[in-house]
mmCIF file of C-alpha atoms in Angstrom:
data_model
loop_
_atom_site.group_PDB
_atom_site.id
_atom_site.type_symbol
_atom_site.label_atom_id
_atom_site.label_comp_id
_atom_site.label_asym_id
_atom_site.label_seq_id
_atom_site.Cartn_x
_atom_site.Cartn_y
_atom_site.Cartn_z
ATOM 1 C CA UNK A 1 -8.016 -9.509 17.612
ATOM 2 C CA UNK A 2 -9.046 -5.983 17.416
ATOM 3 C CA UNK A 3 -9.586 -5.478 21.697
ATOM 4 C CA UNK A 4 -5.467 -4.015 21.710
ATOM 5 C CA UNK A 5 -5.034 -1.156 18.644
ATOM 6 C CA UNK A 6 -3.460 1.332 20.241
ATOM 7 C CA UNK A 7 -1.773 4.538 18.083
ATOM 8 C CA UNK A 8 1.570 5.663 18.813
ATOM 9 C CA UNK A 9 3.323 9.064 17.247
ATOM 10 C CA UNK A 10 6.453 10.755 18.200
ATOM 11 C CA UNK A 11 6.952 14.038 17.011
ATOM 12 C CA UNK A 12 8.872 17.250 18.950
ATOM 13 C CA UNK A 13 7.074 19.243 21.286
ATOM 14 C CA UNK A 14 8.535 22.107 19.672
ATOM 15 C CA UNK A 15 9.999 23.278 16.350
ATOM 16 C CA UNK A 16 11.777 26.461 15.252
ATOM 17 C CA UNK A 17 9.564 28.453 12.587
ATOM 18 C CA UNK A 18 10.094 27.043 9.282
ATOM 19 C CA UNK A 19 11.957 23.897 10.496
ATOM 20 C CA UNK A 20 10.894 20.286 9.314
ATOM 21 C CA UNK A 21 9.559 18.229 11.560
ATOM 22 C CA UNK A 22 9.840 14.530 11.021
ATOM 23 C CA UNK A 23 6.769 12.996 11.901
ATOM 24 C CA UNK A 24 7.098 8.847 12.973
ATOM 25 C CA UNK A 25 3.285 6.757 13.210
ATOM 26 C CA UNK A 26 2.443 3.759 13.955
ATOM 27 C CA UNK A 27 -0.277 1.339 14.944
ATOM 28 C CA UNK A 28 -0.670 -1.643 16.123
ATOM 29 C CA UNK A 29 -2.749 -3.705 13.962
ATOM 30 C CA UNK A 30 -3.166 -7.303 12.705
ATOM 31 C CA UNK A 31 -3.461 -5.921 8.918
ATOM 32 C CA UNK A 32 -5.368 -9.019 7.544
ATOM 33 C CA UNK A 33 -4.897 -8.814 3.636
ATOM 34 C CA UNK A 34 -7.984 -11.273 3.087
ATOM 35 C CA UNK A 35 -5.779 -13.650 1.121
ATOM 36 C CA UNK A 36 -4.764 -16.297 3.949
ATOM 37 C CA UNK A 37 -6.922 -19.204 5.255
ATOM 38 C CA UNK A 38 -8.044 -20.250 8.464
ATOM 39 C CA UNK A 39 -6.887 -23.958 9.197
ATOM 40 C CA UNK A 40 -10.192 -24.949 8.214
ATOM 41 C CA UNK A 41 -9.575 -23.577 4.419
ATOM 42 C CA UNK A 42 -11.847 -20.847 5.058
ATOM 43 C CA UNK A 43 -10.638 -17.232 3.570
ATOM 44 C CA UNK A 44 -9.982 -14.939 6.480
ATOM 45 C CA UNK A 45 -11.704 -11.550 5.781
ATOM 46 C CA UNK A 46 -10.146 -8.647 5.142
ATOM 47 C CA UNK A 47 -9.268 -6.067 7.964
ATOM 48 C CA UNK A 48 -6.493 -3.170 7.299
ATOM 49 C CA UNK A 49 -6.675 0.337 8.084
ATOM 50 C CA UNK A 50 -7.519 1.248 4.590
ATOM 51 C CA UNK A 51 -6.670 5.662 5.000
ATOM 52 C CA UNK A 52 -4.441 7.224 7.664
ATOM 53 C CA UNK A 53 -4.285 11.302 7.792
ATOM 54 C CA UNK A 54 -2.980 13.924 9.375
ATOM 55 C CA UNK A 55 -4.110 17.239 9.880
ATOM 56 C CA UNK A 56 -2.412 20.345 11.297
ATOM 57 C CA UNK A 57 -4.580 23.225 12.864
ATOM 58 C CA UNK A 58 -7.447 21.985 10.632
ATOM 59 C CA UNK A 59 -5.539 22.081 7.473
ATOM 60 C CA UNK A 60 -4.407 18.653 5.657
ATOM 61 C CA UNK A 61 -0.949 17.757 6.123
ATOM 62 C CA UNK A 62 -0.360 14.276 4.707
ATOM 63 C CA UNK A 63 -3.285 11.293 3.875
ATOM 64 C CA UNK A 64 -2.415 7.828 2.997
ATOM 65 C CA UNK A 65 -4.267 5.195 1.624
ATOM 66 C CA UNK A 66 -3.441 1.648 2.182
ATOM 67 C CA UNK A 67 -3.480 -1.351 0.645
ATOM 68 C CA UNK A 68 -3.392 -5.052 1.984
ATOM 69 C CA UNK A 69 0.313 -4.497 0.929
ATOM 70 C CA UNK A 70 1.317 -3.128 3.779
ATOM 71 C CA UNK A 71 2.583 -4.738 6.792
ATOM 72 C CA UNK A 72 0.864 -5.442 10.254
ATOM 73 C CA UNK A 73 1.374 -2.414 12.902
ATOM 74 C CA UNK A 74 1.740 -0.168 9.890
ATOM 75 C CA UNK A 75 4.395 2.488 10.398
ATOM 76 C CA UNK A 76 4.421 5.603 8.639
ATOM 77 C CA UNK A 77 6.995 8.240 8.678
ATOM 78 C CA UNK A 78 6.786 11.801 6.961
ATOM 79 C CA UNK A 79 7.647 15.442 7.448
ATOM 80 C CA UNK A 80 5.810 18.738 7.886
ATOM 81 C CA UNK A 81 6.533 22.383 7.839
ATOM 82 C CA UNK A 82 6.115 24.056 11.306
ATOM 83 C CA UNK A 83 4.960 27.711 10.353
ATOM 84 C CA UNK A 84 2.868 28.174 13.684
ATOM 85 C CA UNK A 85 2.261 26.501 16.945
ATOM 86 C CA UNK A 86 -0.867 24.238 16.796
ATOM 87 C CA UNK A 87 -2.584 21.008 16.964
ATOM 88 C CA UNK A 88 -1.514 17.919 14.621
ATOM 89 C CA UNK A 89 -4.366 15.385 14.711
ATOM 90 C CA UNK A 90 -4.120 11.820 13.499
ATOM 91 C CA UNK A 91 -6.870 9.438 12.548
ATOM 92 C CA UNK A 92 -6.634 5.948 11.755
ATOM 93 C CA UNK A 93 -9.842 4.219 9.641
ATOM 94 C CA UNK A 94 -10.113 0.982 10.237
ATOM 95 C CA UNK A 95 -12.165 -1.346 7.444
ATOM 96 C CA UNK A 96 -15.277 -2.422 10.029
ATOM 97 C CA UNK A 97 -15.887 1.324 10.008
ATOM 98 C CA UNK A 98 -13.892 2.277 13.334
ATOM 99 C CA UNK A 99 -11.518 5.259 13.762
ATOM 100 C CA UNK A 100 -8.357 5.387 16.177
ATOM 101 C CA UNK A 101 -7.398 9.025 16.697
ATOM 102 C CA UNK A 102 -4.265 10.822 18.190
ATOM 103 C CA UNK A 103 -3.259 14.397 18.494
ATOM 104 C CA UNK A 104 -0.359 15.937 19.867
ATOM 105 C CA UNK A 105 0.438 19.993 20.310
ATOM 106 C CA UNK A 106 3.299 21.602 19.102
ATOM 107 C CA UNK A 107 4.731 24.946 19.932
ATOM 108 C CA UNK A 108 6.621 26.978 17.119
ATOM 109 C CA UNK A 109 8.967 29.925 17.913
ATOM 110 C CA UNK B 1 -18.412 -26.929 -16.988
ATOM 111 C CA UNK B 2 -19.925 -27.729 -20.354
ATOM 112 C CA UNK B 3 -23.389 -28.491 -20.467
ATOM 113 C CA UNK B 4 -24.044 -31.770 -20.316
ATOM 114 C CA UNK B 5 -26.759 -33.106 -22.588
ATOM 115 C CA UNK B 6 -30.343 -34.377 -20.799
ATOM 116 C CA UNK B 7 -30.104 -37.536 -23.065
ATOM 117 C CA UNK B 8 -26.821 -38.972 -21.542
ATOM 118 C CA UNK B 9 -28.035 -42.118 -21.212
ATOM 119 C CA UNK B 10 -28.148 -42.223 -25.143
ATOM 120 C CA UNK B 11 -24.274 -41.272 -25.872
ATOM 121 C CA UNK B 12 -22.214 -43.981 -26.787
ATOM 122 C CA UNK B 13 -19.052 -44.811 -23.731
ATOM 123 C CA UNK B 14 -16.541 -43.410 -25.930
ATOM 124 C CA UNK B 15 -18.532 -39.784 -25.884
ATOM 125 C CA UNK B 16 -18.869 -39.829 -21.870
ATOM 126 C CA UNK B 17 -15.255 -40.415 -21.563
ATOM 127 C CA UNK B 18 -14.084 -37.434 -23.469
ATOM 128 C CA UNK B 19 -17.062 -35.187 -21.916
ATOM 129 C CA UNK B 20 -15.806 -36.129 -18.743
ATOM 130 C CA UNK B 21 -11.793 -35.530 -19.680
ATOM 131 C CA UNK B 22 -13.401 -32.180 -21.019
ATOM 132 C CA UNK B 23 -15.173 -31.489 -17.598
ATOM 133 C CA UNK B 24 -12.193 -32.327 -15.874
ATOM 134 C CA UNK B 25 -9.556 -29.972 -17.759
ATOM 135 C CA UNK B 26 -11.846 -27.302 -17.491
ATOM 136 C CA UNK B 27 -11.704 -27.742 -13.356
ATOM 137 C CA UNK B 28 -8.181 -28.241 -13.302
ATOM 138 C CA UNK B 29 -7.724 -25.286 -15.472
ATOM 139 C CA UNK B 30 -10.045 -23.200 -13.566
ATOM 140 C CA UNK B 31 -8.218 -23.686 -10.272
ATOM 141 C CA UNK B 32 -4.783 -23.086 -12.333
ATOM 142 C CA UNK B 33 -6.111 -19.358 -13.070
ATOM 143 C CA UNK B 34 -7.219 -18.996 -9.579
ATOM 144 C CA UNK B 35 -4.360 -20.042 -8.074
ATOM 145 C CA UNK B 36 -2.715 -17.702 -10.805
ATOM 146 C CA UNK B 37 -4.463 -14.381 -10.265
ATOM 147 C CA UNK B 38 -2.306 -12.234 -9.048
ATOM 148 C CA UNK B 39 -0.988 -8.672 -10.282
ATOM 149 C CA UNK B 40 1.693 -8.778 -13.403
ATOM 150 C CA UNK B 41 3.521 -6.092 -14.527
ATOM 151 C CA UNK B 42 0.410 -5.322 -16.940
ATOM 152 C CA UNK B 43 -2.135 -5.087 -14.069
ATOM 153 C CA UNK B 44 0.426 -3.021 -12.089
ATOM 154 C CA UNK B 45 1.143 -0.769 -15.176
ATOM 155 C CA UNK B 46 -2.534 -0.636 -15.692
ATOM 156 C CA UNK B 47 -3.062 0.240 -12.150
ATOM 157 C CA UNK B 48 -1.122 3.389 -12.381
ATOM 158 C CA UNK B 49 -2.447 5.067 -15.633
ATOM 159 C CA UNK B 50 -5.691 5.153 -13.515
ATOM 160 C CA UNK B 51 -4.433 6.696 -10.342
ATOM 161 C CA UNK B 52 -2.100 9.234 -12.412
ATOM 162 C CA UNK B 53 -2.535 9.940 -15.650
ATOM 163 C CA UNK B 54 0.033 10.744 -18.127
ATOM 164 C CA UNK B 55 3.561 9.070 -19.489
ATOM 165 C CA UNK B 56 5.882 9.067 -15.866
ATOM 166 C CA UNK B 57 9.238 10.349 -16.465
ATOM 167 C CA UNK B 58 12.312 8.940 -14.847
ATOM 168 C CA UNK B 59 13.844 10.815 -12.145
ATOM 169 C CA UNK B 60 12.966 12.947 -9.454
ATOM 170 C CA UNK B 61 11.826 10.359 -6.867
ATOM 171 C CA UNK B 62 14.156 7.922 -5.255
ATOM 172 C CA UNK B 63 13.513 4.855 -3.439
ATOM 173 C CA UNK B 64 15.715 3.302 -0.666
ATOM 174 C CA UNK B 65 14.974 -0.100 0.053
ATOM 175 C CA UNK B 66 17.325 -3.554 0.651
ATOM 176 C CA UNK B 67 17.966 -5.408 -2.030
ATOM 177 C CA UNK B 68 17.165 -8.567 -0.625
ATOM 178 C CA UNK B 69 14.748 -8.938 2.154
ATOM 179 C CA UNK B 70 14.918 -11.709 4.215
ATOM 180 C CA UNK B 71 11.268 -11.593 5.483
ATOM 181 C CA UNK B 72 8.462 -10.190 2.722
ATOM 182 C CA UNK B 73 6.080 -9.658 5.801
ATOM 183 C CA UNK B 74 8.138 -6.112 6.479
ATOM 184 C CA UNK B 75 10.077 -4.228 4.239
ATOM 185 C CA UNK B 76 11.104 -1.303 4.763
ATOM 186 C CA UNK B 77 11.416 1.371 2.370
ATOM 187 C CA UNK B 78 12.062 5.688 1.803
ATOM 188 C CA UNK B 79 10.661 7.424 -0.534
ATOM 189 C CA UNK B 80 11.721 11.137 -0.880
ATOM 190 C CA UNK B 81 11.060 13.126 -4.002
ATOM 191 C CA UNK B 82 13.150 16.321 -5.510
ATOM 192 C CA UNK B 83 11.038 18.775 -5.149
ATOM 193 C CA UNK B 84 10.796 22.529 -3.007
ATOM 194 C CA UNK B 85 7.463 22.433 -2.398
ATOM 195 C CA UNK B 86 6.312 24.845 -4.230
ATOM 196 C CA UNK B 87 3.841 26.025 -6.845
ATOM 197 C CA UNK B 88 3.995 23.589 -9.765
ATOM 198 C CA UNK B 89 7.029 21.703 -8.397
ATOM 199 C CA UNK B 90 4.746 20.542 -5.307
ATOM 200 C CA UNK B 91 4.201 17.107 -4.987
ATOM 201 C CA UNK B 92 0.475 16.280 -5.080
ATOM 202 C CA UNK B 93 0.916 12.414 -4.533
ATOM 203 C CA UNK B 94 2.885 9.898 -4.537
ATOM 204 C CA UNK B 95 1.739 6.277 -5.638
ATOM 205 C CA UNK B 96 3.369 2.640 -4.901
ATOM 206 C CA UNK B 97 2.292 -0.235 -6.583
ATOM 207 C CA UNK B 98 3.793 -3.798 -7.032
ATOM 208 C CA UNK B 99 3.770 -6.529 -9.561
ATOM 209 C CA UNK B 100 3.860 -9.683 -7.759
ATOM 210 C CA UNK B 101 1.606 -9.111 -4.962
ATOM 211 C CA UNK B 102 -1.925 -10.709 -5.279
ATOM 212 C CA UNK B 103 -3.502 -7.200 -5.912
ATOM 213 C CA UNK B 104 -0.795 -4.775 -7.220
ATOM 214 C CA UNK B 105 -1.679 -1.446 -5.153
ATOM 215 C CA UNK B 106 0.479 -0.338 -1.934
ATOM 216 C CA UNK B 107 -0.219 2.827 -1.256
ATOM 217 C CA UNK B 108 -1.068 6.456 -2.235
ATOM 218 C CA UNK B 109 -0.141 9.724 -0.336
ATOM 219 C CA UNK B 110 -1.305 13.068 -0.580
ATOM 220 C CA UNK B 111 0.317 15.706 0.847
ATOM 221 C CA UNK B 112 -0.826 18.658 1.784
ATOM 222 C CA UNK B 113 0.432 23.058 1.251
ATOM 223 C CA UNK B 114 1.600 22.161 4.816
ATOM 224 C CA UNK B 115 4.190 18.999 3.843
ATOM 225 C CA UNK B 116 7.537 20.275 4.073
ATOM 226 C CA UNK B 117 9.044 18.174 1.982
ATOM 227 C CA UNK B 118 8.391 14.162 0.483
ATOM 228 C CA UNK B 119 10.269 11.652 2.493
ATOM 229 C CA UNK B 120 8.384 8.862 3.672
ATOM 230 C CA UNK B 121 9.224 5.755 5.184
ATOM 231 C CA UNK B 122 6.740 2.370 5.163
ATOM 232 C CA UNK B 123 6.962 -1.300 5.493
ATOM 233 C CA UNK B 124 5.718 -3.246 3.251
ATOM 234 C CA UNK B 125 4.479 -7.264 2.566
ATOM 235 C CA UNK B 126 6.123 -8.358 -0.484
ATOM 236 C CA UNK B 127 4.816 -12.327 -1.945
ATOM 237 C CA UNK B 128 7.956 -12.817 -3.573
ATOM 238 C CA UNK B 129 10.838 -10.906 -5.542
ATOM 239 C CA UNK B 130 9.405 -8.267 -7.402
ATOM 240 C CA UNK B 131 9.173 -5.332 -8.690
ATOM 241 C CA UNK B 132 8.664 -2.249 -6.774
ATOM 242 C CA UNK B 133 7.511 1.415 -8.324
ATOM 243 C CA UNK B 134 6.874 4.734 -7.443
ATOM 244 C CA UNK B 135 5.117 7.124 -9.330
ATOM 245 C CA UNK B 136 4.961 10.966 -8.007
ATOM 246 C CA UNK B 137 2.317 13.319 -9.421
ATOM 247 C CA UNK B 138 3.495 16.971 -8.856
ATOM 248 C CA UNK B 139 1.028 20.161 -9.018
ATOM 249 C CA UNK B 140 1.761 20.973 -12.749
ATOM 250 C CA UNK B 141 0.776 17.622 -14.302
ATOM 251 C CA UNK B 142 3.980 16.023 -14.543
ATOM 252 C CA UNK B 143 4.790 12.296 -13.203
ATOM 253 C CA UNK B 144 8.072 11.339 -12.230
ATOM 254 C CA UNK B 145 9.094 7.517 -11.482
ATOM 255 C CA UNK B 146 11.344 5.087 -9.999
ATOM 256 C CA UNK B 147 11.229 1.513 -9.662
ATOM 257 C CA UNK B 148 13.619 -1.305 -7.861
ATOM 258 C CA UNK B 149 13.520 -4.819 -7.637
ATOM 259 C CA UNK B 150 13.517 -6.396 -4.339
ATOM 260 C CA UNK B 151 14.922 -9.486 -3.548
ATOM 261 C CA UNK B 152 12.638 -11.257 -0.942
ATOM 262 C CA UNK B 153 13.922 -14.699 0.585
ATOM 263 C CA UNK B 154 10.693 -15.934 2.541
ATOM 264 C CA UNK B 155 7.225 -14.358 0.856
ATOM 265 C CA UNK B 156 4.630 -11.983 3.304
ATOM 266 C CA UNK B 157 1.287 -14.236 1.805
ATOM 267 C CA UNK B 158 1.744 -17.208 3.621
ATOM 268 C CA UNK B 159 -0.910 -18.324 4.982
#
């Protein structure tokens, strides 16, 4: 189930100094809270991304930690302060220890 | 399961009979609690005072969600909290937690010096109508909350 996780992100290319960019994530992923059963009555282990962050020119801009509570292809949506042009870098961690990273540049003026 | 005595074979029929009534109420009420374990507004509450400690206050933080969802496996919801961003009005974190999930935890953000400003949107699995709350923890100590109940029509736990 895991062979198609692929991370998606739309933010601006650019920003004015100072403006707030919205930030939109998401990624698709089966999000198994652990609590179903197979038809055989066997529990289904759990699989979620269990922490999402975001960091901007190496400095943290947003981390979230999930629960099973949260639905499959988790989407996220926040904002951040464009002071200076840079890199925004995503990563993803997965529960079986992968991580799924994006990035995306943005220029300020 | 109570412990059955090695010299069975000595207890009179009427003894067996209510050992094994005993034996059986236990299992039945063993899988009743199983089947039952799930978070309650305790567990939820309880939940909270260990990710942010301190008496919330209302205000501050609002929540936008429907108030009935037709399908628990996505809900969405905003989040945005009053706050500029600054010095002790920053928001450190912002918690979401649920009382009639199987486990009560959603989610906790932390935002960062570089966070404009709190206004997140997620989607959540709900089990069933419930109860909904955010907590937000700002820089100086103080905890601001909100909570909603949301309707939910078909439950995101099926299995």
């Amino acid at each position: 189930m895991s062979e198609d996780i692929k991370p998606r992100i739309r933010v601006p290319s650019s920003a004015k100094k100072g403006e707030m960019v919205e930030v939109k994530t998401l990624i698709s992923h089966v999000m198994e809270s652990g609590q179903r059963r197979d038809s055989a009555g066997k529990p289904i282990p759990r699989k979620i991304i269990n922490t999402f962050t975001c960091v901007y020119n190496g400095k943290a801009v947003f981390t979230a930690k999930l629960e099973p509570a949260i639905s499959a292809n988790p989407y996220i949506s926040f904002f951040f302060k464009a002071e200076e042009s840079g890199k925004l870098e995503f990563a993803w961690k997965d529960d079986d220890g992968s991580v799924y990273k994006a990035e995306q540049a943005i220029t300020v003026a | 399961m109570p412990d059955l005595p090695v010299h069975v074979a000595a207890l009179d029929r009427r003894r067996v009979l209510v050992l094994a009534l005993a034996g059986g109420a236990t299992l039945i009420g063993g899988a009743l609690l199983a089947r039952m374990a799930r978070a309650t507004p305790e567990t939820a509450k309880k939940l909270l005072e260990s990710l942010a400690k301190g008496t919330p206050q209302e205000g501050k933080v609002s929540l936008k969600a429907p108030e009935i969802a037709e399908n628990g496996n996505t809900v969405p919801i905003t989040i945005s909290v009053d706050s500029k961003m600054e010095g002790g009005d920053r928001v450190k974190a912002l918690h979401i937690v649920a009382d009639g999930n199987p486990q009560p935890g959603v989610a906790s953000f932390e935002f960062g010096p570089a966070s404009g400003k709190v206004d997140i949107q997620v989607r959540l699995r709900l089990a069933e109508t419930q109860k909904v709350i955010c907590v937000a923890e700002m820089a100086d100590g103080s905890l601001w909350q909100t909570a909603r109940e949301i309707k939910v029509t078909i439950g995101g736990c099926g299995g």
